[in-house]
CSV table of C-alpha atoms in Angstrom, one decimal:
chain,number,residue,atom,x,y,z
A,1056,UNK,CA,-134.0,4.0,65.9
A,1057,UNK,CA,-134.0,0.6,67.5
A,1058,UNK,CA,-131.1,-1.5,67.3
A,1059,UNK,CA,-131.3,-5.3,66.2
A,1060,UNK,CA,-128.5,-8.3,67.0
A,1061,UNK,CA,-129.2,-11.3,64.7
A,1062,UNK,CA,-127.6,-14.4,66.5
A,1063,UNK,CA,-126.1,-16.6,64.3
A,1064,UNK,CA,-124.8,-20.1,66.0
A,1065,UNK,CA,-122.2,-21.9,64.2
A,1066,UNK,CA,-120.6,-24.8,64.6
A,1067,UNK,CA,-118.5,-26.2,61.6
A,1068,UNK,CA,-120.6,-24.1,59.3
A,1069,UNK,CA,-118.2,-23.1,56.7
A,1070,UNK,CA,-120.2,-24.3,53.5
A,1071,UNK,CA,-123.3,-22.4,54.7
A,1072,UNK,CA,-121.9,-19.5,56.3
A,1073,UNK,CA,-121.7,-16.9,53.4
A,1074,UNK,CA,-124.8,-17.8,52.2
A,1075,UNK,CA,-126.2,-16.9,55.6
A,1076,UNK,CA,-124.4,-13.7,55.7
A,1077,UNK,CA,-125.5,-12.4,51.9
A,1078,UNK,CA,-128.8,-13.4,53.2
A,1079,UNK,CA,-128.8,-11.1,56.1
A,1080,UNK,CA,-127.4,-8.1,53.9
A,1081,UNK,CA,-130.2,-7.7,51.9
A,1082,UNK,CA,-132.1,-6.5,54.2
A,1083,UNK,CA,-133.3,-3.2,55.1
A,1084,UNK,CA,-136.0,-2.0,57.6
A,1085,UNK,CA,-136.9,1.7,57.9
A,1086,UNK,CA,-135.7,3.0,61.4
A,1087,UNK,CA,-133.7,-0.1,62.2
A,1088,UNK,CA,-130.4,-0.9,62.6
A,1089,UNK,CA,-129.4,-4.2,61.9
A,1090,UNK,CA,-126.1,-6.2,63.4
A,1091,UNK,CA,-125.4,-9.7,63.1
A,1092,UNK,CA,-122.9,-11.9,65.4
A,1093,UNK,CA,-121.9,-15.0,64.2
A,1094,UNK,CA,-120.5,-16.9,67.5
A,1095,UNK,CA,-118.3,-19.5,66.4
A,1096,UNK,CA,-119.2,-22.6,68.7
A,1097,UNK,CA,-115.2,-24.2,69.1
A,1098,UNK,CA,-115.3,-25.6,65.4
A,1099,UNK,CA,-112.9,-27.5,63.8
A,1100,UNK,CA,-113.3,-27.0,60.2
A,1101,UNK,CA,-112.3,-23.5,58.8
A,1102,UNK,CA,-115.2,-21.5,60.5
A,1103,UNK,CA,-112.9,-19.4,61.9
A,1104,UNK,CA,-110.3,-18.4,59.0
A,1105,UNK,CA,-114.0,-17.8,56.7
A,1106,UNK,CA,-114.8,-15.7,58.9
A,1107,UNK,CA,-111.4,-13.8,59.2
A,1108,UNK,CA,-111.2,-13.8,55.9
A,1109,UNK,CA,-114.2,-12.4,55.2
A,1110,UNK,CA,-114.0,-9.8,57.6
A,1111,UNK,CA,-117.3,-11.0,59.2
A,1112,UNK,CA,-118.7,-10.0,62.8
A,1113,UNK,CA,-117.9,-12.9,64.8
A,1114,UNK,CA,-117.3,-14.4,68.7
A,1115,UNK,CA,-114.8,-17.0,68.6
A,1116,UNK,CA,-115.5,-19.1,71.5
A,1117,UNK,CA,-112.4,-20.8,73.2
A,1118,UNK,CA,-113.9,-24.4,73.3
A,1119,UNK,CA,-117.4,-26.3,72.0
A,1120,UNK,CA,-120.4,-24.9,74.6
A,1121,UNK,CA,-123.5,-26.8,72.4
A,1122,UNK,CA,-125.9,-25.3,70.9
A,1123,UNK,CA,-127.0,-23.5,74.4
A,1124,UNK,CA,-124.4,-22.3,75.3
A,1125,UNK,CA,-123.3,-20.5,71.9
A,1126,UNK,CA,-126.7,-18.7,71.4
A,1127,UNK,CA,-126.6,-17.8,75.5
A,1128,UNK,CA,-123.3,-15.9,74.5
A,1129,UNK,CA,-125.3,-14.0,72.1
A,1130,UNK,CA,-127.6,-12.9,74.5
A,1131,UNK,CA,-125.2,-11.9,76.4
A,1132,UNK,CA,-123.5,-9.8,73.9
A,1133,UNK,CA,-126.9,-8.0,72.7
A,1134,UNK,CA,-127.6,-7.5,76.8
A,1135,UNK,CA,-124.2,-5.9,77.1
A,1136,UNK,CA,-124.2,-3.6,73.9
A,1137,UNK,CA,-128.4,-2.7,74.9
A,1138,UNK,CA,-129.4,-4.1,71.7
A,1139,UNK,CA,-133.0,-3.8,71.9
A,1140,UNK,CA,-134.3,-6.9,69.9
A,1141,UNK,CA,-132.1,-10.5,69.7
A,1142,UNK,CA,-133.2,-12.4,66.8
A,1143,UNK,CA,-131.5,-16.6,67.1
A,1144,UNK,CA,-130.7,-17.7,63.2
A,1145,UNK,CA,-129.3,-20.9,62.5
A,1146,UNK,CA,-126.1,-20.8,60.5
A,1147,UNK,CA,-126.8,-24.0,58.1
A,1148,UNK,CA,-128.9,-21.6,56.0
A,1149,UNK,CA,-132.2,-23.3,56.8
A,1150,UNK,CA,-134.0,-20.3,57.6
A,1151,UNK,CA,-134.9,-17.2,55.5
A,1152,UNK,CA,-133.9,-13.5,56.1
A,1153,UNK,CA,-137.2,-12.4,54.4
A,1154,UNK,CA,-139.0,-13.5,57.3
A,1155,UNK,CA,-136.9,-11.2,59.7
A,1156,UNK,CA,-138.8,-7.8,58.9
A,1157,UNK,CA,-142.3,-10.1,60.2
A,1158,UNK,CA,-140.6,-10.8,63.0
A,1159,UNK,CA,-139.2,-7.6,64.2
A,1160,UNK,CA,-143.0,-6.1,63.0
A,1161,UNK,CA,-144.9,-8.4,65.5
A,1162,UNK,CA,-142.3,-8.0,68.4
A,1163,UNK,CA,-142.9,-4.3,68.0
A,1164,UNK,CA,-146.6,-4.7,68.6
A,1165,UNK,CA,-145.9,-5.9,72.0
A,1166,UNK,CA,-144.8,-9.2,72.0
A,1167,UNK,CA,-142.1,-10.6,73.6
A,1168,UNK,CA,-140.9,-13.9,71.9
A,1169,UNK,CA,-141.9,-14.3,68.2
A,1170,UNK,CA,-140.5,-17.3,66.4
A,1171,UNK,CA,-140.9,-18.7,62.9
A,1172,UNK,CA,-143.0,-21.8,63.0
A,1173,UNK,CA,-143.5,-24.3,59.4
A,1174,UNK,CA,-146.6,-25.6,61.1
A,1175,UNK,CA,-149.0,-23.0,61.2
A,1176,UNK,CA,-150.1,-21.9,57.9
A,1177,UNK,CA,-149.5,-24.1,54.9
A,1178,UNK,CA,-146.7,-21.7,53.4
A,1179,UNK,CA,-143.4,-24.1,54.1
A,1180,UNK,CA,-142.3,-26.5,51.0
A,1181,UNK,CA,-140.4,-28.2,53.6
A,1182,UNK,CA,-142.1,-29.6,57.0
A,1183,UNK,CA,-139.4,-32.5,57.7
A,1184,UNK,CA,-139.7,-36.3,58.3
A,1185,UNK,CA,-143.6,-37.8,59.0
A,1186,UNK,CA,-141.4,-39.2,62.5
A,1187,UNK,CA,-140.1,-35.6,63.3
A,1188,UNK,CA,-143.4,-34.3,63.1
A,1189,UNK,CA,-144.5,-36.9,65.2
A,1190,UNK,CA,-142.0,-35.7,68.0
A,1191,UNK,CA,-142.7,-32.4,67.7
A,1192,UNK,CA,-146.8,-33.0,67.9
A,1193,UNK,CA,-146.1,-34.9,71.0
A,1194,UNK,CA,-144.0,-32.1,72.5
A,1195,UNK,CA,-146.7,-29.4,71.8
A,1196,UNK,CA,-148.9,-31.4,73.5
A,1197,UNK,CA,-147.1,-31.5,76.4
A,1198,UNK,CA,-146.5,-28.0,76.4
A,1199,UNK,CA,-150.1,-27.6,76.0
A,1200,UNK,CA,-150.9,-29.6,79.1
A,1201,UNK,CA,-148.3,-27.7,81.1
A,1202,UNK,CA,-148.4,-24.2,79.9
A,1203,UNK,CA,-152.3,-24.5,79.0
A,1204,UNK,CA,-150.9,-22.6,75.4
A,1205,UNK,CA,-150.8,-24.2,72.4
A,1206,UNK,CA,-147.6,-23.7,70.1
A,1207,UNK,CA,-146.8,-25.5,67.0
A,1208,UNK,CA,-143.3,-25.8,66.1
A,1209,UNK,CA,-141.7,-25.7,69.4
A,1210,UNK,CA,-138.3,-26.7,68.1
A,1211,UNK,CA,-138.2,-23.8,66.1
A,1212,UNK,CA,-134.6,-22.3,66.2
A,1213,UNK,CA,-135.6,-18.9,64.3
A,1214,UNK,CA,-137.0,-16.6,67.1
A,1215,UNK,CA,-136.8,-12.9,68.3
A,1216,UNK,CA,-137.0,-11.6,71.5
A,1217,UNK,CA,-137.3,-8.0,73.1
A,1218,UNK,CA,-135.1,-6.6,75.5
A,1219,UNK,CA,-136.8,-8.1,78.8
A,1220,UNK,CA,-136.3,-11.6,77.2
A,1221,UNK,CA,-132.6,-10.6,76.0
A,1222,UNK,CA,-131.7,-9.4,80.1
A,1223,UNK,CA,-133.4,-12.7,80.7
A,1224,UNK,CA,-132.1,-15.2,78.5
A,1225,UNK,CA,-128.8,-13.2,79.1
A,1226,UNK,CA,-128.9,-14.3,82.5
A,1227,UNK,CA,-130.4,-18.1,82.2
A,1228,UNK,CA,-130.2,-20.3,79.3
A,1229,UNK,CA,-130.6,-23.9,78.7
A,1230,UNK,CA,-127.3,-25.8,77.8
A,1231,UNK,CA,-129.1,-28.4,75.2
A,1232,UNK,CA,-132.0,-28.8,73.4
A,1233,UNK,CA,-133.0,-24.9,75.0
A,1234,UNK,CA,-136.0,-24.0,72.6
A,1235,UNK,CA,-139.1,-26.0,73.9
A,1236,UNK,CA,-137.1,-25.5,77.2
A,1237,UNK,CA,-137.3,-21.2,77.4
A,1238,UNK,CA,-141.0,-21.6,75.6
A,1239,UNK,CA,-141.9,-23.3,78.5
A,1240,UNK,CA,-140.6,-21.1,80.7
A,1241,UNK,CA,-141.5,-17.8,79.4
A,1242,UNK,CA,-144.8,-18.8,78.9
A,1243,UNK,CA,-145.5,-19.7,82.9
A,1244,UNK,CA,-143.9,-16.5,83.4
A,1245,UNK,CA,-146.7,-14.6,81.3
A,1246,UNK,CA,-144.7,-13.1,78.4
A,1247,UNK,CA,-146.7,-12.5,75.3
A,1248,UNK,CA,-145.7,-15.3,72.9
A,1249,UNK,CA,-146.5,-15.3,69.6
A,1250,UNK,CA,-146.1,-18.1,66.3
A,1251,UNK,CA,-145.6,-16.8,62.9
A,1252,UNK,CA,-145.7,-18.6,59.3
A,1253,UNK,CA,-142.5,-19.0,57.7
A,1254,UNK,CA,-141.1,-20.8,54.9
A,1255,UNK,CA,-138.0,-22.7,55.9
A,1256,UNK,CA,-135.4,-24.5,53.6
A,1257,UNK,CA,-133.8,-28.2,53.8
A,1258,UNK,CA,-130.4,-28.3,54.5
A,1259,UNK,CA,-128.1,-29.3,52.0
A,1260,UNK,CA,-125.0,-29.0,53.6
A,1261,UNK,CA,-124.6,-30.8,57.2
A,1262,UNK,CA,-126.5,-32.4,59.5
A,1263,UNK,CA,-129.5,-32.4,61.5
A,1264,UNK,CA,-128.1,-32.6,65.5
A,1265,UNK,CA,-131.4,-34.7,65.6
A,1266,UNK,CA,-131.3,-38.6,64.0
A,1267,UNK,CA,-132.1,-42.4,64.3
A,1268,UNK,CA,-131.9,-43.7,67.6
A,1269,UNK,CA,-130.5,-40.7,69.0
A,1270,UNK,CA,-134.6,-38.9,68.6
A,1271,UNK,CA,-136.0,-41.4,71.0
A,1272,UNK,CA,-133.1,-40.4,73.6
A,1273,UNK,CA,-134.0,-36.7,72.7
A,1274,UNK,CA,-137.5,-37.5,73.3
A,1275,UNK,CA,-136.9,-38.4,76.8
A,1276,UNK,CA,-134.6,-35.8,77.9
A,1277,UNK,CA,-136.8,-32.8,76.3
A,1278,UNK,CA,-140.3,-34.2,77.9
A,1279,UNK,CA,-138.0,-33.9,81.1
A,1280,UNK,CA,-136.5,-30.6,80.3
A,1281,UNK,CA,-140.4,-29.2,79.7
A,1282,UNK,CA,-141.4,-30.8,82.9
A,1283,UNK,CA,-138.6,-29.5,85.1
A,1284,UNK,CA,-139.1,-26.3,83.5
A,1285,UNK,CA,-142.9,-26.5,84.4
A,1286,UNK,CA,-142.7,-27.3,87.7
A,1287,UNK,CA,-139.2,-24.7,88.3
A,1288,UNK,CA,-140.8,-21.8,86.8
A,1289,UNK,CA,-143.5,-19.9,89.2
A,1290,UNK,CA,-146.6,-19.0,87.2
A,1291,UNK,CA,-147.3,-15.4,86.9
A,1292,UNK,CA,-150.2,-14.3,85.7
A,1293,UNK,CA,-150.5,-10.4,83.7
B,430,UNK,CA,-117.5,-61.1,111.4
B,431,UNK,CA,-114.0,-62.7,110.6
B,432,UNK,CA,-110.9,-61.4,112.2
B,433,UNK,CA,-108.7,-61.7,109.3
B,434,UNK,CA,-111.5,-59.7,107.0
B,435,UNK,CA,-111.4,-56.8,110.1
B,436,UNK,CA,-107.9,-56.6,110.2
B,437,UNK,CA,-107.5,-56.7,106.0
B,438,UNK,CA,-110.4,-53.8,106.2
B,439,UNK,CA,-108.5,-51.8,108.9
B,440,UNK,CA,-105.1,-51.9,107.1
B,441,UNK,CA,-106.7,-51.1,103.5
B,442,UNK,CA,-108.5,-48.2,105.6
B,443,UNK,CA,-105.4,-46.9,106.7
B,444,UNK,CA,-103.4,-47.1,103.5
B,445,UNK,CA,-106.2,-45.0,102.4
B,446,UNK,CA,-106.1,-42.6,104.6
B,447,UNK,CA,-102.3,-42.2,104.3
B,448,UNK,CA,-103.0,-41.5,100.4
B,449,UNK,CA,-105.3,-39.2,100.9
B,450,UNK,CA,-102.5,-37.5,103.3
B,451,UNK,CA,-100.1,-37.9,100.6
B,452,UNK,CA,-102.0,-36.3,97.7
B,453,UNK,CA,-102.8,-33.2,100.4
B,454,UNK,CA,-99.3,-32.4,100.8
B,455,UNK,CA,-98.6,-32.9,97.0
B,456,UNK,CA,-101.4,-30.3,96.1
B,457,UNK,CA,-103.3,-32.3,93.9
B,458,UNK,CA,-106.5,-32.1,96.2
B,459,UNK,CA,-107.4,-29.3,98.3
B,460,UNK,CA,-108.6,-30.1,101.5
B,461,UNK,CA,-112.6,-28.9,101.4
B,462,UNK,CA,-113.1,-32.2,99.0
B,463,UNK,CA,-110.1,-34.5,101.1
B,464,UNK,CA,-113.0,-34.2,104.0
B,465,UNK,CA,-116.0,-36.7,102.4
B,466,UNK,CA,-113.1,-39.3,102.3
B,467,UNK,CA,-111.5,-39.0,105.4
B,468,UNK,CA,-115.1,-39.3,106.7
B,469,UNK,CA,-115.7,-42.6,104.8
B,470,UNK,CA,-112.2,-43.8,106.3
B,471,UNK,CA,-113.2,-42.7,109.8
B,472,UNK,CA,-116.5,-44.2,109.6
B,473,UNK,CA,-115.4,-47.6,107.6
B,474,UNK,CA,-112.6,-47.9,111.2
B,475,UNK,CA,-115.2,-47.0,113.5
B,476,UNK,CA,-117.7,-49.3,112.4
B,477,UNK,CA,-115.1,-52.0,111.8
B,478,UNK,CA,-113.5,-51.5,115.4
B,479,UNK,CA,-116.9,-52.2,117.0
B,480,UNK,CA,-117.6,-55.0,115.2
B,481,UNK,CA,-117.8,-57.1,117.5
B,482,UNK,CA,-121.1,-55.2,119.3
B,483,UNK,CA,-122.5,-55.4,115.7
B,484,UNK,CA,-123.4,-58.6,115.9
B,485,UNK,CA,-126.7,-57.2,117.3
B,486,UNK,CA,-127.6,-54.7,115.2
B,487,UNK,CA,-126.7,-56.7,112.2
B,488,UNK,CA,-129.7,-59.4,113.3
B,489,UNK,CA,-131.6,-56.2,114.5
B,490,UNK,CA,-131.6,-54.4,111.0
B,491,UNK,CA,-132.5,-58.1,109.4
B,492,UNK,CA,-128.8,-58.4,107.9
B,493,UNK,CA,-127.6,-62.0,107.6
B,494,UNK,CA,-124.1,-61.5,108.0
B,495,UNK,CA,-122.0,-58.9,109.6
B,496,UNK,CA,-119.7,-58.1,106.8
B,497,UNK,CA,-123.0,-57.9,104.3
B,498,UNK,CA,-124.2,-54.8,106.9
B,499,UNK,CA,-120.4,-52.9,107.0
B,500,UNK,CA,-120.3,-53.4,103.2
B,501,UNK,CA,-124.1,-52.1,102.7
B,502,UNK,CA,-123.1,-48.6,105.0
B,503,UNK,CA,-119.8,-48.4,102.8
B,504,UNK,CA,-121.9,-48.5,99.8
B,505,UNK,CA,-124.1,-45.8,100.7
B,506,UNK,CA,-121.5,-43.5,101.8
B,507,UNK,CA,-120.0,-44.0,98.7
B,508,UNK,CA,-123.3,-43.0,96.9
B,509,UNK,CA,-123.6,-40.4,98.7
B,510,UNK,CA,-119.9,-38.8,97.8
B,511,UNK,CA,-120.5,-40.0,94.0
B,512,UNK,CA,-123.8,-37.7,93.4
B,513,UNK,CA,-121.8,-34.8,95.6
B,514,UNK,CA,-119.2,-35.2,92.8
B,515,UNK,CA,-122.1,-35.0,90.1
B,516,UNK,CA,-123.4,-31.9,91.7
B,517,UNK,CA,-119.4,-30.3,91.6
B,518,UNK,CA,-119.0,-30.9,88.5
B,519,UNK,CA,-122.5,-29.4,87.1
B,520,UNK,CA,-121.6,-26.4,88.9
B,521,UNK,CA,-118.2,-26.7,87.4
B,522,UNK,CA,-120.0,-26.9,84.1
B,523,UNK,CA,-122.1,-23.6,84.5
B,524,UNK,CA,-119.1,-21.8,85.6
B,525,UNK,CA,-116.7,-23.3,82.5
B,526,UNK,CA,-119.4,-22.0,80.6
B,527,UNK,CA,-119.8,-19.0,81.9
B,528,UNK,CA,-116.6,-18.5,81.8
B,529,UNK,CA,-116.2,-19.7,77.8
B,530,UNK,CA,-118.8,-16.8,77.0
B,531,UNK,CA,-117.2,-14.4,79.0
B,532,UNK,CA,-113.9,-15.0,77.1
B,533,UNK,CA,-114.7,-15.1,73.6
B,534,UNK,CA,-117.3,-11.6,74.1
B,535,UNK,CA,-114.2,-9.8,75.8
B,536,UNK,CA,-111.9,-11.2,73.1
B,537,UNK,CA,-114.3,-9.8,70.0
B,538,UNK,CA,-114.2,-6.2,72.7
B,539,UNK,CA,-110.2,-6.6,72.4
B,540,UNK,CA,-110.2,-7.1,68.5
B,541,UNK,CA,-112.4,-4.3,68.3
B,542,UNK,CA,-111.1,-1.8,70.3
B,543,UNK,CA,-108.0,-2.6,68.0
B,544,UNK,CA,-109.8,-2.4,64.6
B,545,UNK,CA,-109.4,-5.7,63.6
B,546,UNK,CA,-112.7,-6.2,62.8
């Protein structure tokens, strides 16, 4: 029986939240046992009385970590309660819990890091903007020169991880903008990474931490993030 | 370098240094980060004491007036205690956070362990 932790970040979430939740109940793998943690990022709307209300598993963090910082504490909890595999799920409903059973499947033929990509495949309704794409193409390229591994979607926030990835996200985590960050670095450190299909949704409610000027600023900063990660993580070769 | 500009830069010095004694006693800094500025005070008096042997060096190091050179060093000292600062606070950061994660996981343990949840 191998235990799963589905992380679910949240920050002023409330309109999506539920949703998420009836989402995640409806699953139901054969020999697994399923847990989510909603970890309540310091929000000021009415996350946290939702939540109390609904008598939902949740971490109610003291004060606003970012995005980073609120999935890290996830890790953390799946480290400390031996959860065996971590699965990261946004809470604005954009991903979908059909895809979860794929994800667990191709962890559990020796993967480490599986994640949800809308780029690979032509399954997703919804890719985003023509300029977001751009971004992300440019970013995978990078990755590609520094990793020498090509991944597609490498902003993709629905990922699972195994246990040695849980210890060691558990122990080091990015504070902002951590996904092409940890690909980077798991991938010099020879972990098995693997890019699945997946249909993803728009969001309706809320909005997108990415936008206008703000993308060529996170541009800049992730290209950096990759590069320090490149050059800060030894390669190791299995 | 002009006596009146030495003997302003002494006495600011020196009211400086008697703050920095102030807000010891007070509490409101400990003394591992009072050091980098009683540093820069010592320094700043030193190098304003000898000013006038600095003449030299000033047209040695290509400076064209004395004042221009004491200001330069005080500038760089003071860039030097600014990014020490930066690199506190980051690891301030880390340890907030930390500290954040540690709180709210022990706080779900807590409503747990009382069958809250």
């Amino acid at each position: 029986m191998q235990k799963v932790l589905i992380i679910i970040p949240a920050y002023n979430e409330e309109e999506s939240l539920l949703d998420v939740v009836d989402g995640l109940k409806t699953l139901d793998i054969p020999n697994t046992k399923i847990d989510y943690m909603i970890i309540n990022d310091g929000s000021t709307d009415n996350t946290r009385n939702l939540c109390i209300e609904n008598n939902l598993n949740f971490i109610d963090l003291p004060c606003n970590l970012g995005i980073g910082g609120a999935v890290q504490t996830g890790y953390k909890y799946a480290y400390y309660n031996a959860y065996d595999i971590a699965i990261q799920f946004d809470g604005d409903n954009q991903h979908d819990a059909s895809y979860i059973p794929n994800l667990i499947e191709e962890l559990n033929k020796g993967n480490d890091l599986v994640f949800g990509s809308r780029f690979i495949k032509d399954v997703s309704a919804f890719k985003s903007s023509f300029l977001r794409r751009l971004g992300i193409n440019i970013l995978s390229f990078i990755i590609k020169v520094c990793t020498g591994f090509k991944v597609y979607d490498v902003t993709s926030g629905f990922r699972a991880v195994n246990r040695n990835l849980i210890e060691y996200f558990a122990r080091k985590y990015p504070s902002d903008y951590p996904e092409p960050d940890t690909l980077v670095q798991v991938l010099k450190m020879g972990y098995k990474v693997k890019e699945i299909p997946v249909k993803m949704r728009e969001r309706k409610k809320g909005k997108s931490s990415i936008n206008g000027l703000k993308s060529v600023y996170f541009m800049i900063k992730v290209t950096l993030a990759i590069i320090i990660a490149d050059i800060s993580t030894k390669r190791v070769i299995k | 370098m002009n006596i009146k500009l030495i003997i302003f830069l002494i006495i600011f010095c020196l009211l400086f240094g008697i703050f920095i004694f102030y807000n010891i006693f007070k509490r409101k800094i400990t003394l591992q980060y009072s050091l980098m500025w009683f540093s820069y005070c010592i320094l700043m008096l030193i190098v304003l004491i000898s000013s006038p042997i600095l003449g030299e060096i000033t047209k040695f190091l290509g400076f064209e007036v004395t004042s221009n050179m004491v200001f330069f060093f005080g500038f760089i000292v003071l860039l030097i205690i600014s990014f020490t600062l930066t690199r506190f606070l980051s690891i301030q950061k880390e340890k907030i956070t930390t500290l954040t994660q540690e709180v709210g996981i022990l706080k779900r343990k807590l409503d747990e362990y009382h069958g809250k949840n």
